[in-house]
Each structure stands twice: as C-alpha cells, then as structure tokens.
XYZ file of C-alpha atoms in Angstrom:
187
model
C 0.125 -0.002 -0.324
C 2.739 2.491 0.849
C 4.645 1.856 -2.491
C 1.612 2.547 -4.596
C 1.113 5.761 -2.103
C 5.025 6.921 -3.173
C 4.332 6.027 -6.691
C 0.933 8.100 -6.990
C 3.149 10.785 -5.094
C 6.103 10.885 -7.418
C 3.600 10.746 -10.633
C 1.588 14.018 -9.246
C 5.239 15.480 -8.928
C 6.274 14.453 -12.323
C 3.143 15.792 -14.052
C 3.342 18.910 -12.382
C 6.988 19.091 -13.068
C 5.754 18.799 -16.668
C 3.082 21.399 -16.618
C 5.524 24.210 -15.142
C 8.260 23.308 -18.041
C 5.319 23.497 -20.759
C 4.083 26.853 -19.274
C 6.895 29.034 -19.340
C 6.153 32.552 -18.480
C 6.049 34.683 -21.815
C 6.904 31.762 -24.243
C 3.798 31.352 -26.691
C 3.377 27.857 -28.309
C 3.882 29.681 -31.886
C 7.207 31.152 -30.477
C 8.783 27.641 -30.290
C 11.646 26.942 -32.412
C 11.557 24.906 -35.827
C 10.558 21.270 -35.494
C 13.732 18.848 -35.893
C 12.037 17.824 -39.290
C 12.066 21.344 -40.285
C 15.628 21.636 -39.052
C 16.705 18.469 -41.055
C 14.789 19.535 -44.562
C 16.292 23.031 -44.060
C 19.659 21.424 -43.943
C 19.099 19.537 -47.028
C 17.700 22.158 -49.129
C 20.828 24.502 -47.660
C 18.254 26.942 -46.381
C 20.162 29.495 -43.842
C 16.863 30.141 -41.701
C 13.847 28.350 -41.353
C 10.232 29.211 -39.334
C 7.177 27.528 -38.549
C 3.706 29.175 -38.304
C 0.220 28.062 -37.605
C -3.008 28.859 -39.156
C -6.597 28.795 -37.892
C -8.573 26.009 -38.587
C -9.904 26.631 -42.403
C -8.306 29.793 -42.616
C -5.715 31.013 -45.280
C -4.832 34.222 -43.213
C -1.950 34.965 -41.799
C -2.182 36.010 -38.085
C -0.378 38.855 -36.656
C 1.540 36.365 -34.453
C 2.517 34.614 -37.615
C 3.252 37.902 -39.650
C 5.468 38.739 -37.170
C 7.459 35.339 -37.023
C 7.992 35.718 -40.462
C 9.037 39.170 -40.449
C 11.556 38.366 -37.542
C 12.920 35.428 -39.773
C 13.129 37.367 -42.889
C 14.779 40.397 -41.024
C 17.477 38.073 -39.583
C 18.368 36.550 -42.706
C 18.736 39.927 -44.378
C 20.804 40.870 -41.530
C 22.792 37.877 -42.867
C 23.112 38.368 -46.350
C 20.795 38.433 -49.700
C 17.532 36.349 -49.866
C 17.896 34.352 -53.017
C 15.183 32.022 -52.692
C 12.296 30.937 -50.072
C 10.465 27.712 -50.087
C 7.366 27.324 -48.678
C 5.881 24.334 -47.291
C 2.111 24.257 -46.308
C -0.181 21.696 -44.864
C -3.999 21.859 -44.869
C -5.875 20.859 -41.582
C -5.180 17.078 -42.172
C -1.755 15.756 -42.086
C 0.300 14.747 -45.164
C -1.750 12.003 -46.970
C -0.508 8.377 -46.226
C 0.904 6.182 -49.348
C -2.637 4.487 -49.662
C -4.248 8.013 -49.664
C -2.322 9.810 -52.317
C -4.584 12.965 -51.536
C -6.669 14.742 -49.515
C -10.069 15.818 -50.031
C -10.291 19.031 -53.272
C -11.372 21.402 -50.165
C -8.140 20.455 -48.099
C -5.943 20.771 -51.323
C -7.172 24.358 -52.069
C -6.764 24.996 -48.001
C -3.187 24.267 -48.350
C -2.424 25.774 -51.823
C -4.552 28.844 -50.275
C -2.099 28.970 -47.115
C 1.140 28.851 -49.521
C -0.272 31.651 -51.716
C -0.657 33.911 -48.594
C 2.689 33.345 -47.270
C 4.093 34.135 -50.773
C 2.323 37.055 -51.268
C 3.048 38.439 -48.121
C 7.099 37.949 -48.451
C 6.859 39.014 -52.141
C 6.118 42.345 -50.632
C 9.619 42.267 -48.747
C 11.758 40.708 -51.380
C 12.461 40.141 -54.509
C 13.384 36.428 -54.139
C 12.112 33.511 -56.007
C 9.294 31.623 -53.826
C 8.515 28.254 -54.504
C 5.218 26.644 -53.056
C 4.824 23.003 -51.770
C 1.226 21.678 -51.087
C 1.667 18.957 -48.276
C -2.148 17.957 -48.942
C -1.207 15.608 -51.958
C 1.983 12.867 -52.681
C 4.001 13.578 -55.813
C 2.817 11.632 -58.987
C 4.605 8.955 -60.470
C 6.395 11.717 -62.983
C 7.940 13.971 -60.301
C 9.062 11.055 -58.485
C 10.731 9.582 -61.636
C 12.183 12.848 -62.588
C 13.096 13.783 -59.009
C 11.060 17.044 -59.055
C 11.490 19.521 -56.148
C 8.510 18.866 -54.858
C 9.348 14.785 -54.811
C 12.394 15.618 -53.074
C 10.750 17.584 -50.191
C 8.155 15.780 -49.713
C 10.547 12.472 -49.386
C 13.057 14.183 -46.943
C 10.187 15.196 -45.101
C 8.780 11.856 -44.758
C 12.483 10.455 -44.020
C 12.595 12.712 -41.397
C 9.204 11.692 -39.731
C 6.576 13.904 -40.973
C 3.020 12.677 -39.668
C 0.877 11.356 -42.263
C -3.190 10.362 -42.208
C -2.027 6.818 -41.607
C -0.521 7.621 -38.161
C -3.061 8.107 -35.192
C -2.336 11.165 -33.540
C -4.281 12.955 -30.995
C -2.584 16.493 -31.481
C -1.237 16.764 -35.366
C 2.071 17.807 -35.794
C 1.798 19.718 -38.897
C -1.904 20.134 -39.874
C -2.893 23.829 -39.646
C 0.784 25.082 -40.339
C 3.516 26.036 -42.838
C 7.436 26.014 -42.867
C 9.349 28.640 -44.282
C 12.738 28.294 -45.385
C 15.298 31.037 -46.454
C 18.134 30.231 -48.828
C 20.733 33.223 -49.001
C 23.058 33.531 -52.032
C 26.183 32.314 -52.002
C-alpha cells in the first residue's frame, strides 16, 4: 500500500514538473523553435533560416503572430546576406496523405494551396527573391518521382525526417494547419 502511495506521489510531482516546464512565462506555443523535421529538411535544402507558423482551422489568413514570426525571420536573414530563394511548405487541416491515400480532399488541397499563396504574397512585399510553394495535401505523382522534382525531393525528405501522415493515429497533429518557411541566402 505504501509503495502505491509513493508511486502516486511521484506521478503527481512528475506531472507538475511537466506542466510547469510547458507553461514557461512569456513563451507562447507559436514562438517555439522549428521542429526537428523542419531543421533536417532546411539543412538538406541548404536553407540558412527556417521558421514554422500556424493557421487557424479552415483559414488562409496570416495571423498577426504569423506575420511577426515571418518578419523576424526575414530580418535575421537580411542581416546575414541576400535572400536568394524562399521555400514555403504548407499543410491543410489534415496531415500529409499516406501512401494509400495519395491526396486529401479537394477542399483540403485548396486550403493548403491558399495558405502557401498567402505566405508567398506576404513575403513578395518584402523581397524580390524567388518563392516556391509546396502543397502538403497531395503526394508527388509518378512523373515527379521519376524525374525527382523539387516537390518530390522535399516531400521525400520530410517523410524520411518523420513527418506525420494520415496513416498515423495522432491525438494532436504535428503539422496540420501549419506552414514551414525556408530562406536560402545567395552564396
């Protein structure tokens, strides 16, 4: 009986510690550093800067917080050099489709496309750099895979880095309703 009392005591203390570490004052979830997957893909793409932003469910509108995060990342990149290329990887409100699923619904595809375009439009106001968009609501087709298109390479890199797909049973999606933005500087 005593050992279960101690176990319960340690469980409560452990949960309290976890909760307090997650509730760091002044730090919102949107200000967290990029995910491991984002860092891996950014490194493969030779991106000097990477950030991730969140969208409200069903929305393609950039929140003030998302704009602020994009502005901050753009400024850091401009301070380091000239931005040559920007890659925008946008998800719908569902995870990347599994191999069996191939693509999400047309509505989800349109949502991811709209999010990419919203970021593209916002960033083009700040830089003449090329902006490439990648829609994470559909898998690359056979031709894109055969010729190893940029779209196929980025999606394969994300899969190898461990992004969630619709085949995973997640309680809280890792990338749904998000976008990843990578900035590549001129060499």
